[in-house]
Structures are given as C-alpha cells and as structure tokens.
Coordinates of C-alpha atoms and ligand atoms in Angstrom, one line a residue:
M16 CA 70.9 145.3 -129.4
L17 CA 73.4 142.9 -128.7
R18 CA 76.5 142.8 -130.5
L19 CA 78.4 140.1 -131.1
C20 CA 82.5 140.8 -132.1
L21 CA 84.8 139.3 -134.4
S22 CA 87.3 139.4 -131.9
C23 CA 86.7 139.7 -128.3
Y24 CA 87.5 136.9 -126.5
D25 CA 84.2 137.2 -124.3
C26 CA 81.3 138.3 -127.1
L27 CA 80.6 134.3 -127.7
G28 CA 80.8 133.4 -124.7
L29 CA 83.0 130.5 -126.2
P30 CA 83.7 127.2 -123.8
G31 CA 87.8 127.4 -122.9
N32 CA 88.5 124.6 -125.5
L33 CA 87.3 126.1 -128.5
V34 CA 89.8 129.6 -130.3
K35 CA 88.6 132.0 -131.9
L36 CA 89.3 132.4 -135.3
I37 CA 91.1 136.5 -135.8
R38 CA 91.2 136.8 -139.6
N39 CA 92.7 139.7 -142.0
Y40 CA 90.4 142.4 -142.9
I41 CA 90.1 143.9 -146.7
D42 CA 88.4 145.7 -148.8
G43 CA 86.0 145.9 -146.0
R44 CA 85.3 142.3 -145.2
F45 CA 87.1 139.4 -143.5
V46 CA 89.2 137.9 -145.3
S47 CA 90.8 133.7 -144.4
G48 CA 92.7 131.6 -144.4
K49 CA 96.4 129.6 -144.3
P50 CA 98.7 129.6 -143.2
E51 CA 97.3 130.3 -139.0
F52 CA 99.6 130.8 -136.3
A53 CA 98.2 130.5 -132.6
D54 CA 97.6 133.8 -130.3
V55 CA 99.2 132.9 -126.9
N56 CA 97.7 134.9 -123.2
P57 CA 100.9 135.8 -121.7
A58 CA 99.0 135.4 -118.4
D59 CA 98.4 130.9 -118.5
G60 CA 100.9 130.2 -122.0
T61 CA 97.0 128.8 -123.5
T62 CA 96.3 129.7 -127.3
I63 CA 93.2 132.0 -127.3
A64 CA 92.6 132.4 -130.7
H65 CA 94.0 131.3 -134.4
V66 CA 95.3 134.2 -137.2
T67 CA 95.2 134.1 -139.9
E68 CA 98.8 135.0 -141.7
A69 CA 98.2 136.9 -144.7
N70 CA 100.1 135.8 -147.6
A71 CA 101.4 137.9 -150.2
A72 CA 98.1 138.7 -152.5
Q73 CA 96.6 139.3 -149.9
V74 CA 98.8 142.1 -149.1
D75 CA 98.3 142.9 -151.9
E76 CA 94.4 143.1 -152.2
A77 CA 94.8 144.7 -148.8
I78 CA 96.7 147.4 -150.9
Y79 CA 94.6 147.8 -154.3
A80 CA 91.8 148.1 -151.9
A81 CA 93.3 151.7 -150.0
R82 CA 94.0 152.8 -153.1
Q83 CA 90.5 152.2 -155.0
A84 CA 88.8 154.0 -151.6
L85 CA 91.3 156.8 -151.9
R86 CA 89.5 157.4 -155.5
G87 CA 85.6 156.1 -154.1
E88 CA 83.8 158.4 -151.0
W89 CA 87.0 158.5 -148.8
G90 CA 88.7 160.9 -151.4
Q91 CA 85.6 162.7 -151.5
L92 CA 85.0 164.1 -148.1
S93 CA 84.5 167.0 -146.9
V94 CA 86.8 167.5 -144.1
R95 CA 84.2 168.4 -142.2
E96 CA 82.8 165.2 -142.7
R97 CA 85.8 162.8 -141.8
A98 CA 86.4 164.7 -139.2
A99 CA 82.3 163.7 -137.9
R100 CA 83.4 160.1 -138.8
L101 CA 86.2 160.0 -136.9
H102 CA 84.3 161.1 -133.5
R103 CA 82.2 158.4 -134.6
V104 CA 84.6 155.5 -134.7
A105 CA 85.3 157.0 -130.7
D106 CA 82.1 155.8 -130.2
A107 CA 82.2 153.3 -131.6
I108 CA 84.8 151.8 -129.8
E109 CA 84.0 154.0 -126.3
E110 CA 80.5 151.4 -127.0
R111 CA 82.2 148.3 -127.0
F112 CA 84.6 149.4 -124.6
D113 CA 84.3 146.3 -122.2
C114 CA 85.4 144.4 -125.6
F115 CA 88.7 146.5 -126.2
V116 CA 89.5 145.8 -122.8
Q117 CA 89.3 142.0 -122.4
A118 CA 90.5 141.9 -126.2
E119 CA 93.8 143.5 -125.0
V120 CA 94.1 142.1 -121.8
A121 CA 94.0 139.1 -123.3
D122 CA 96.4 140.0 -125.9
T123 CA 99.0 141.4 -123.8
G124 CA 98.8 140.2 -120.6
K125 CA 98.3 143.6 -118.9
P126 CA 96.6 144.7 -115.8
L127 CA 92.6 145.1 -116.5
S128 CA 92.2 148.5 -114.9
L129 CA 95.3 150.0 -117.2
A130 CA 93.7 149.1 -120.2
S131 CA 90.9 150.4 -119.2
S132 CA 92.3 153.2 -117.6
L133 CA 94.9 154.3 -120.5
D134 CA 94.8 151.8 -123.4
V135 CA 91.8 151.9 -124.9
P136 CA 90.8 156.2 -123.2
R137 CA 93.6 156.2 -124.9
A138 CA 92.8 155.1 -128.7
A139 CA 89.2 156.2 -128.4
A140 CA 91.2 160.1 -127.8
N141 CA 93.2 159.6 -130.6
F142 CA 90.1 159.4 -132.7
R143 CA 88.6 162.4 -130.9
V144 CA 92.0 165.1 -131.1
F145 CA 93.1 164.5 -134.3
A146 CA 89.4 165.3 -136.0
D147 CA 89.2 168.9 -134.5
L148 CA 93.0 168.9 -135.3
I149 CA 92.2 168.8 -139.1
K150 CA 89.2 170.8 -138.4
M151 CA 91.8 173.5 -137.4
A152 CA 95.1 173.0 -139.1
G153 CA 95.7 176.3 -140.6
L154 CA 98.6 176.8 -143.6
E155 CA 101.3 179.1 -143.9
S156 CA 100.7 182.2 -147.1
F157 CA 102.8 184.8 -147.9
Q158 CA 102.7 187.0 -149.7
T159 CA 106.3 188.1 -151.8
E160 CA 108.0 190.6 -154.6
T161 CA 108.6 189.6 -157.6
P162 CA 111.4 190.7 -159.9
D163 CA 110.0 192.8 -162.1
G164 CA 107.9 194.3 -158.9
A165 CA 105.1 192.7 -159.4
Q166 CA 103.6 190.7 -156.3
A167 CA 102.8 186.9 -155.5
L168 CA 100.9 185.0 -153.2
N169 CA 102.4 181.6 -152.0
Y170 CA 100.1 179.5 -150.3
A171 CA 99.9 175.6 -149.6
V172 CA 97.3 173.1 -150.0
R173 CA 97.4 170.2 -147.6
K174 CA 96.8 166.5 -149.7
P175 CA 97.3 163.3 -148.9
L176 CA 99.8 161.0 -148.8
G177 CA 98.1 158.1 -150.5
V178 CA 98.0 154.7 -149.0
V179 CA 100.0 154.5 -145.4
G180 CA 101.7 150.8 -144.3
V181 CA 101.4 151.2 -140.1
I182 CA 103.2 148.8 -138.3
T183 CA 103.1 148.7 -134.5
P184 CA 104.4 146.6 -131.6
W185 CA 102.0 144.9 -128.5
N186 CA 103.2 147.0 -126.1
L187 CA 100.2 149.7 -126.0
P188 CA 98.6 147.6 -129.3
L189 CA 95.7 149.7 -129.9
L190 CA 97.2 153.3 -128.3
L191 CA 99.8 153.0 -130.3
L192 CA 98.3 151.6 -133.8
T193 CA 95.4 154.5 -133.2
W194 CA 98.2 156.9 -132.4
K195 CA 98.9 156.9 -136.2
V196 CA 95.3 155.0 -138.1
A197 CA 93.8 158.5 -136.7
P198 CA 95.8 161.4 -138.0
A199 CA 96.5 159.2 -141.1
L200 CA 92.8 159.4 -141.9
A201 CA 92.1 162.5 -140.6
C202 CA 94.2 163.7 -143.1
G203 CA 92.6 161.7 -145.9
N204 CA 94.9 158.9 -146.4
S205 CA 93.8 155.2 -146.6
V206 CA 96.0 152.6 -144.6
V207 CA 96.9 149.2 -144.4
V208 CA 97.9 148.4 -141.1
K209 CA 100.0 145.2 -139.7
P210 CA 100.0 144.6 -136.2
S211 CA 102.2 143.0 -134.2
E212 CA 101.6 139.9 -134.5
E213 CA 101.7 139.2 -130.3
T214 CA 98.5 141.1 -130.6
P215 CA 96.0 141.1 -133.3
A216 CA 93.3 141.6 -131.9
T217 CA 92.0 145.1 -131.4
A218 CA 93.3 146.2 -135.0
T219 CA 91.1 143.6 -135.7
L220 CA 88.0 144.6 -133.4
L221 CA 89.0 148.3 -134.6
A222 CA 88.0 147.3 -137.9
E223 CA 84.4 146.3 -136.5
A224 CA 84.2 150.0 -135.2
M225 CA 84.8 151.4 -138.3
Q226 CA 82.3 150.0 -139.8
E227 CA 79.5 150.9 -137.4
A228 CA 81.3 154.9 -137.6
G229 CA 81.0 154.3 -141.6
I230 CA 83.9 154.4 -142.4
P231 CA 84.0 153.9 -146.8
R232 CA 85.1 150.1 -147.0
G233 CA 89.5 149.6 -147.7
V234 CA 89.6 153.1 -145.7
Y235 CA 91.5 150.8 -142.8
N236 CA 93.1 146.8 -143.8
V237 CA 94.2 145.0 -141.9
V238 CA 96.9 142.2 -142.3
H239 CA 97.9 139.9 -140.0
G240 CA 101.6 138.2 -140.5
F241 CA 104.8 138.3 -138.8
G242 CA 107.9 141.2 -140.5
P243 CA 110.9 139.3 -142.4
G244 CA 109.5 137.2 -145.0
S245 CA 105.8 138.5 -144.3
A246 CA 103.2 141.0 -144.1
G247 CA 105.7 144.1 -143.0
E248 CA 108.2 143.3 -145.3
C249 CA 105.1 143.0 -148.1
L250 CA 104.0 146.5 -146.8
T251 CA 107.6 148.1 -146.5
Q252 CA 108.7 146.9 -150.0
H253 CA 105.4 147.6 -151.8
P254 CA 105.7 150.3 -154.7
D255 CA 102.1 150.9 -154.2
V256 CA 102.1 151.7 -150.7
N257 CA 103.1 156.0 -150.1
A258 CA 104.5 156.2 -146.8
I259 CA 105.7 153.7 -143.5
T260 CA 105.1 154.1 -140.2
F261 CA 106.9 152.0 -137.8
T262 CA 106.9 151.8 -133.6
G263 CA 109.3 149.2 -132.5
E264 CA 112.6 148.2 -132.1
S265 CA 115.7 149.6 -133.0
K266 CA 117.2 147.3 -135.3
T267 CA 113.4 147.3 -136.8
G268 CA 113.7 150.4 -138.1
A269 CA 117.2 149.5 -139.6
A270 CA 115.7 146.9 -141.9
I271 CA 112.8 148.8 -142.7
M272 CA 115.0 152.1 -143.6
K273 CA 117.0 149.8 -146.6
S274 CA 113.7 147.7 -147.6
V275 CA 112.5 151.3 -148.3
A276 CA 115.2 152.6 -149.9
S277 CA 114.7 151.2 -153.8
T278 CA 110.8 153.2 -153.6
V279 CA 111.9 156.0 -151.7
K280 CA 109.3 156.1 -149.4
P281 CA 109.1 158.6 -146.0
V282 CA 109.0 157.0 -142.8
S283 CA 108.2 157.8 -139.6
F284 CA 110.2 156.1 -137.0
E285 CA 109.5 155.6 -132.7
L286 CA 111.6 153.3 -131.5
G287 CA 114.1 152.0 -128.5
G288 CA 115.0 154.1 -125.3
K289 CA 117.4 153.7 -122.9
N290 CA 115.9 156.3 -120.3
A291 CA 117.2 158.0 -117.0
A292 CA 116.0 159.1 -114.6
I293 CA 117.7 162.0 -112.4
V294 CA 117.1 161.9 -108.9
F295 CA 118.1 165.5 -106.7
A296 CA 118.1 165.3 -103.3
D297 CA 115.8 168.2 -103.0
C298 CA 113.4 166.4 -104.7
N299 CA 109.8 165.7 -102.8
F300 CA 111.1 161.8 -101.6
E301 CA 107.9 160.4 -102.1
D302 CA 107.0 161.6 -105.2
A303 CA 110.0 160.6 -107.0
V304 CA 110.1 157.2 -105.5
K305 CA 106.1 156.5 -106.6
G306 CA 106.7 158.2 -109.9
L307 CA 110.2 156.5 -110.7
S308 CA 108.2 153.6 -109.9
D309 CA 106.0 154.0 -112.7
A310 CA 108.3 155.0 -114.5
V311 CA 110.5 151.4 -114.1
F312 CA 107.3 148.7 -113.8
L313 CA 104.5 150.3 -115.1
N314 CA 103.1 147.7 -117.5
T315 CA 105.9 145.1 -116.8
G316 CA 108.8 147.8 -118.0
Q317 CA 107.4 147.2 -121.5
V318 CA 106.6 151.1 -122.1
C319 CA 109.0 152.6 -124.6
L320 CA 109.4 155.8 -121.9
C321 CA 110.1 153.7 -119.3
A322 CA 113.3 154.3 -116.8
E323 CA 115.6 151.4 -117.0
R324 CA 119.0 154.2 -115.5
V325 CA 118.0 155.9 -112.9
Y326 CA 120.5 158.5 -111.8
V327 CA 120.7 159.3 -107.8
E328 CA 122.4 161.9 -105.7
G329 CA 124.6 160.3 -103.7
K330 CA 123.4 161.7 -100.6
I331 CA 119.7 160.2 -101.0
F332 CA 120.7 157.2 -102.2
G333 CA 120.5 154.6 -100.1
E334 CA 117.4 155.3 -99.1
F335 CA 116.5 155.9 -102.2
V336 CA 117.4 152.6 -103.6
E337 CA 115.8 150.8 -100.2
A338 CA 112.2 153.3 -100.8
L339 CA 112.3 151.6 -104.8
K340 CA 112.9 148.3 -103.5
A341 CA 110.0 148.1 -101.1
K342 CA 107.6 150.1 -103.9
A343 CA 109.3 146.8 -106.3
E344 CA 108.7 144.2 -103.6
G345 CA 104.7 146.0 -102.9
L346 CA 103.5 145.5 -106.4
N347 CA 101.1 142.8 -107.1
P348 CA 102.0 140.0 -110.4
G349 CA 99.0 138.4 -110.7
W350 CA 95.9 137.3 -113.2
P351 CA 95.6 140.3 -115.3
N352 CA 91.4 140.8 -114.6
E353 CA 92.5 140.8 -110.6
E354 CA 91.1 143.9 -109.0
K355 CA 94.5 143.9 -106.7
T356 CA 96.7 142.9 -109.8
N357 CA 99.4 146.2 -111.5
L358 CA 102.0 143.9 -112.4
G359 CA 101.5 140.9 -115.2
P360 CA 103.7 138.8 -116.8
L361 CA 105.9 139.8 -119.7
I362 CA 104.7 139.6 -123.6
S363 CA 105.9 136.1 -124.8
A364 CA 108.2 133.0 -123.5
Q365 CA 111.4 134.2 -126.7
H366 CA 111.1 138.1 -124.2
R367 CA 110.8 136.5 -121.0
E368 CA 113.8 134.6 -121.5
K369 CA 115.2 137.7 -123.4
V370 CA 114.9 139.6 -120.0
L371 CA 116.4 136.3 -117.9
S372 CA 119.4 136.8 -119.6
Y373 CA 120.0 139.9 -119.2
H374 CA 119.6 138.7 -115.1
R375 CA 122.0 136.3 -116.3
L376 CA 124.3 139.6 -117.7
A377 CA 124.3 141.7 -115.1
K378 CA 125.5 138.8 -112.8
E379 CA 128.7 138.8 -115.1
E380 CA 128.8 142.3 -115.0
G381 CA 129.3 142.5 -111.5
A382 CA 125.9 143.9 -110.6
T383 CA 124.8 144.0 -107.2
L384 CA 120.9 143.0 -106.8
V385 CA 119.3 144.9 -104.6
T386 CA 115.3 142.6 -105.6
G387 CA 113.7 140.6 -107.9
G388 CA 116.3 139.0 -111.1
G389 CA 114.0 135.5 -111.0
V390 CA 110.8 134.1 -111.9
P391 CA 107.6 134.6 -109.5
Q392 CA 106.2 131.1 -108.5
F393 CA 102.3 131.5 -108.4
G394 CA 102.0 126.9 -107.8
D395 CA 98.5 127.7 -110.6
D396 CA 98.2 128.1 -114.2
R397 CA 100.5 131.3 -114.2
D398 CA 103.5 129.3 -113.8
R399 CA 102.6 128.5 -117.5
G400 CA 102.6 132.5 -118.0
F401 CA 105.4 134.9 -118.6
Y402 CA 105.9 136.5 -114.9
V403 CA 109.0 138.3 -113.9
Q404 CA 109.4 139.3 -110.5
P405 CA 110.5 143.8 -111.0
T406 CA 114.0 144.2 -110.3
I407 CA 116.4 146.5 -108.4
Y408 CA 120.7 146.3 -109.7
T409 CA 123.0 148.8 -108.4
G410 CA 126.5 148.3 -108.4
L411 CA 127.0 148.2 -112.8
R412 CA 129.6 150.2 -114.4
E413 CA 128.0 152.7 -116.7
S414 CA 130.3 150.7 -119.6
A415 CA 128.1 147.2 -119.1
R416 CA 126.4 146.2 -121.5
C417 CA 123.2 146.5 -119.3
V418 CA 123.6 150.3 -119.0
K419 CA 123.4 150.3 -122.4
E420 CA 121.0 147.7 -124.1
E421 CA 117.1 148.3 -124.0
I422 CA 115.8 145.2 -122.1
F423 CA 112.2 145.9 -121.9
G424 CA 111.5 144.4 -119.0
P425 CA 110.0 145.4 -114.6
V426 CA 113.9 146.4 -114.6
C427 CA 117.2 149.1 -113.4
H428 CA 120.0 149.9 -112.6
V429 CA 120.1 152.4 -109.7
A430 CA 123.8 154.4 -109.9
P431 CA 124.9 157.2 -107.5
F432 CA 125.7 160.8 -108.9
D433 CA 127.2 163.9 -107.0
S434 CA 126.9 167.2 -109.7
E435 CA 124.7 168.0 -111.8
E436 CA 127.3 167.7 -114.5
E437 CA 128.0 164.3 -113.2
A438 CA 124.6 163.6 -113.3
V439 CA 124.2 165.7 -117.1
A440 CA 126.2 163.6 -118.4
M441 CA 125.8 159.9 -117.6
A442 CA 122.1 160.9 -118.7
N443 CA 123.2 161.6 -122.8
D444 CA 125.8 159.2 -122.3
T445 CA 123.6 156.6 -124.6
K446 CA 123.1 155.6 -128.5
Y447 CA 119.0 155.9 -127.8
G448 CA 117.6 159.3 -127.0
L449 CA 113.5 158.9 -126.6
A450 CA 112.8 160.3 -122.9
A451 CA 113.7 161.4 -119.3
S452 CA 112.5 162.7 -116.3
I453 CA 114.4 165.2 -113.3
W454 CA 113.7 165.3 -110.5
T455 CA 113.2 168.0 -108.4
S456 CA 111.6 171.2 -106.2
N457 CA 114.2 173.3 -107.8
L458 CA 112.1 175.0 -110.9
K459 CA 115.1 176.5 -112.1
R460 CA 117.3 173.1 -112.2
G461 CA 114.6 171.1 -113.7
H462 CA 114.1 173.5 -117.0
R463 CA 118.0 174.0 -117.1
V464 CA 118.8 169.8 -116.8
A465 CA 115.8 168.8 -119.4
Q466 CA 117.1 172.0 -121.8
Q467 CA 120.4 168.9 -122.2
M468 CA 118.7 165.8 -122.3
N469 CA 119.8 164.9 -125.5
V470 CA 115.6 162.9 -126.2
G471 CA 112.7 163.9 -127.8
I472 CA 110.3 164.6 -124.8
T473 CA 111.5 165.9 -120.5
W474 CA 109.3 165.2 -118.0
V475 CA 110.4 167.1 -115.1
N476 CA 108.7 165.4 -111.6
C477 CA 106.5 163.3 -113.8
W478 CA 105.9 161.1 -116.5
F479 CA 104.5 159.6 -118.9
L480 CA 102.1 163.2 -118.9
R481 CA 101.0 163.3 -122.8
D482 CA 99.1 165.7 -124.1
L483 CA 98.2 164.7 -127.6
R484 CA 99.0 168.0 -129.0
T485 CA 103.2 167.6 -128.6
P486 CA 105.2 166.6 -130.5
F487 CA 106.6 163.0 -129.8
G488 CA 109.5 160.8 -131.2
G489 CA 114.0 160.0 -130.6
V490 CA 116.6 160.8 -131.4
G491 CA 119.8 159.1 -131.9
L492 CA 118.2 154.7 -131.8
S493 CA 114.9 156.0 -130.6
G494 CA 113.5 157.5 -134.5
I495 CA 113.0 159.5 -136.9
G496 CA 111.2 162.3 -136.9
R497 CA 107.7 163.7 -134.4
E498 CA 104.2 162.5 -134.3
G499 CA 101.7 164.1 -132.4
G500 CA 99.5 167.1 -133.0
M501 CA 100.3 169.2 -136.1
H502 CA 103.8 166.9 -136.6
S503 CA 101.7 163.8 -137.4
L504 CA 99.6 166.1 -139.9
N505 CA 102.0 167.8 -141.4
F506 CA 103.9 163.5 -141.4
Y507 CA 100.6 162.3 -142.8
S508 CA 100.1 164.7 -146.1
E509 CA 101.8 166.7 -148.8
L510 CA 101.9 169.9 -148.9
N511 CA 102.1 171.5 -152.3
N512 CA 103.0 175.1 -152.4
I513 CA 100.8 177.3 -154.8
C514 CA 102.2 180.6 -156.5
I515 CA 100.3 183.1 -157.7
R516 CA 101.1 185.9 -159.8
L517 CA 99.2 189.1 -158.7
Ligands
NAD611 P1 109.8 144.8 -132.9 O1 110.4 145.8 -133.8 O2 109.9 143.5 -133.0 O3 108.0 145.1 -134.2 C1 107.3 145.5 -134.1 C2 106.5 145.7 -135.3 O4 107.2 144.9 -136.9 C3 105.9 144.5 -134.9 O5 104.2 144.5 -136.1 C4 106.6 143.2 -136.8 O6 106.0 142.1 -136.7 C5 107.1 144.6 -137.4 N1 108.4 143.6 -138.0 C6 109.8 142.8 -137.5 N2 110.1 142.5 -138.1 C7 110.1 144.1 -139.3 C8 110.4 143.8 -140.8 N3 111.4 143.5 -141.0 N4 109.7 144.7 -141.4 C9 108.5 144.7 -141.2 N5 107.8 145.0 -140.7 C10 108.4 144.1 -139.6 O7 109.1 145.7 -131.7 P2 108.2 144.8 -130.5 O8 108.8 143.9 -130.3 O9 106.9 143.9 -131.0 O10 108.4 146.2 -129.8 C11 108.8 146.3 -129.0 C12 110.0 147.7 -129.1 O11 109.1 148.4 -129.8 C13 110.5 147.9 -128.1 O12 112.0 148.3 -128.5 C14 110.5 149.1 -127.7 O13 111.1 150.2 -127.3 C15 109.8 149.6 -129.1 N6 108.5 150.7 -128.5 C16 109.4 152.2 -129.3 C17 108.1 153.8 -129.0 C18 108.2 154.7 -130.0 O14 107.3 154.9 -129.4 N7 109.7 154.9 -129.7 C19 107.1 152.5 -128.6 C20 106.7 151.3 -128.6 C21 108.0 150.9 -128.4
6OD612 O1 101.5 158.2 -125.6 C1 102.1 158.4 -126.8 O2 100.9 158.5 -128.2 C2 103.3 157.5 -127.0 N1 102.9 157.5 -127.9 C3 103.3 156.5 -125.8 C4 104.7 155.6 -126.3 C5 105.0 154.8 -125.7 C6 105.8 153.7 -125.6 O3 105.8 152.5 -125.8

C-alpha cells in the first residue's frame, strides 16, 4: 500500500515551486492556523515548507488533550501493552525509514549517510530500549522494625508524572526528541512536544507513526513555534504541564528555569558544552586522529558532545595538528543527498553568522589559523546555503573567549601540554561539563584521568559510543539531571512509597 506522508517532502512528489504545510498535531488531528513560518533548507536557503505556529489557545488545547488522554485508554493500559505499542512505533519508523531520513536531511542539511546511520535508527532504538526497560523496571522494598517491635513493609510504586512538555533543538532533531518521548510514554505519561522551529518535520512525521502504532489520541501532541512569547514559553509557564524536559542552549535553560519557577515543575536539562579531548603521546596515533576528526567535525560540529578544545602532549603536537589538518581538508562538503558528502551546511544563516563571528574573534584574540576560517564556494545553488569550512586554530590563551565559549560549528582549538596534571587542569577549566575524551594506550592512565574529569560522560579511545541504558547529562552549565536507562524512567515517573504495618 502506498503511504503518503503529510510531513515528508518526498512522498507527494510535489513540483519544486510548491511547498508543503507542516501543521500542529493536537488530540490526534493535524491542525493548521495562522501565522505560519518558513522551514528553510540549509543546503541552498530555499523554503521547503510553511509551518503553522501554534498560538496560546492551540497550546492549551494540546495540553488539555494530553490531560484527557491520561484519563482514557492510555491511562488504563498494562505496562506490557504500553511497551508493545512503543515497539509498534519503532516498527512504524522503520517502515517509513526513507521518509524520516529525507525529512531530516531536508530540515538539517546533514549528510544522508549520517541521518540514515545515526538519527533515524536511533529514533527507533529509543522506543525499543525504553519499551523493554519499563517491563523490567524493578522498585525498592524494605522491611523495617517499628518502634514497638512490630514489622513494616515499605515498597514503592511507579506512577506517571502526567503531562510532560518536551522542548528540543535542531541538531539531532528526531534522535533527541525520541530520547525523551520514548521514556516519557513508557512511564505512562502523555506529551506535548515543541520541536525546534528550524526542524519541524520529523516530529510531525512521528505523529503519523504514532497513529499507525495505535497510540491513543492526545498522548502525543506537537506544537510548532519559537521560544519566548511563543509555543515554547506557553508550555513552560502552563500550570497543567507537570514537567519539562529540555535539550538546548544553556542560556535557554536559564530562561526556562525562571519560567517554570512559579509552577514548581521538575526539569531535566541537557545543555551546551565546551568539551575537551586529551591526546597523550602514547595514543594509537591513527585512531586518535580519526576519532578527533569525528569528534570535531561530525554533523558539522553541531553535536553537543563535539570537542572544541583539543589538548595534545607536546611531543606529538606538531605532527598531530598536521594530521588533523589533513583530515579537515579531506572532508567533502556538498549536497546532503550525495553519497560522497560528509560535511553538510550549518543549520541557518543566523547560526553561520555566529560561527563566523567567532572566526573574527579568534583573529582578534591572536589565534594561528591552521586551516579553514571561511566559507567554501561551490559556484552553484549551495552558495545560497549556510556552509562553512572545517577550521582548526592553535596559539590562543586558555582565557580567550574562543576557548571558553561554545561555538557549535566545525571548529576546534588545539593546545599543547607537558604533563598529565596540566592537561587535566586545562580540560576542567570551564563552566561547562558535558563530555570529555582521552586518547592513550595506557589504560591505567585512561581510568585515572577519566575519573578526574568534571563531566557527565568521558570516553577513552572512542567518542559518541552510546549505550542507551547509561546515564547521560552534564554538570555546571551543561545541565541538570541524568537521562538514559533507569535514570530516564526515574525522571519521568513519580514514586509513591507505601508503608504497611504488618
Ligand atoms: P536553543 O536553546 O536555542 O533551542 C532549543 C529549543 O528551545 C527550541 O525548540 C527553541 O524553540 C526552544 N526555546 C528557545 N527559547 C525558549 C524559551 N525561552 N522557552 C521555551 N523554549 C525555548 O538551542 P538550539 O540552538 O536549538 O540547539 C543548540 C544548543 O543545544 C547547543 O547549545 C547545544 O550544545 C545544545 N544541545 C545540548 C545537548 C545535550 O544533550 N546536552 C544536545 C543537543 C544540543
Ligand atoms: O545520544 C544521546 O542520547 C544524546 N542525548 C546525545 C546528545 C547529543 C547532543 O547533541
């Protein structure tokens, strides 16, 4: 049977001059309205869709529908049946794999190879992992003695939080959204999601997968729009939203924290990073160069876990910089759909201007440019897209703004170190604390240094390997709380401890 997607750009085979309409999804229905905003393809700057911005009344309706859904069939389902439906969501994603990939590629400009090897498979995996985990999730129980010598049994039961507001960024749109939606639903909540205004498509396409999987209406709702004064802020302020789970910039996290204060909602925050990599002279050189090339340039440097600060032991510094430069210059920026492309554009003109402003600043701060620093010229429509060159700097002081502030582009600063202590001190000298990577053949040193990193995740001789059951989150400006495995289930549920005198 031919399936037509409402929010994938390919299925209807529209001629180039017709753009699609991406609508809100409320109470099981796609809902349009005014105003609309443009969804732009970062590879050539063209408008690929118009998007309905949810007004305050529509956000209210979505929250009301989500609340009602908790009182209906969804609230009555056994854990086993809930898990079965989440597996069906994963099936539905896999059945429309190419639609999801195309929609993600069109919205983000990321290489098709990346969307099809990382973003979309991970979205399906998120549903499968949390569906399986909720079935196995045990709870504590304690038998205690009462003051008068009798016994009491304590045991906890898990209940949903209620309506969860899910606010997500544009860099890994479907992956990060499903990373939150899947455990929230596994725990029996309903959700109202507000995807990034830059990447509205796959969250909307997911609504179709939810329908196909038999997720009752009102359980999954999508409201499109922006942050302040728009759908994002409506959600965070709303008294009937029980919790907010947010991934995005640290300063947005701060604004949301203020906004949720009056209604005292729990928050889970996955925020920015200025991640360090430490490369010791005893590393496997080839592996480290390859690993760092991924860690700096994957997804055009737009992964919160990317390394923007690379510390290399003095003995191999020059050789390492040269090898990383060769990797950067060997990348293939290009049309996202072309097989050989492994570097897409940045997400928007505005974000490109931010990245280029850091290039200007690096010059002012006295950096030595090793490679890049500009905008590639293609001589075709891509020149209207938002590409930048992969860039490497050396020579900055550790206090330079380019070493302290998150840039979120394909760029790093490489600095030498002489001792392990110095490397650890430099890596930890940041207000952020999301991720670090350590490259050494000395595993004893790997453990020792890893345990000194003030971050939520440290990789040794690898980067971005993610077992979905492990804790994920950051310290300092990088976030509050941990998601992943049982940590997600604990955030997305309330525990009620029951104490029975025996
Ligand atoms: P952003 O903070 O600008 O936007 C994220 C989302 O928040 C969007 O949906 C946006 O519309 C919404 N928003 C903005 N202001 C809001 C407000 N006042 N109230 C409610 N919602 C609001 O982030 P971005 O530019 O989309 O993403 C890039 C940032 O995200 C980087 O800083 C990156 O490090 C971070 N990030 C972190 C992680 C992580 O897991 N720690 C993962 C991915 C991205
Ligand atoms: O892999 C994940 O689950 C995760 N949260 C990745 C975050 C990537 C940041 O851009």
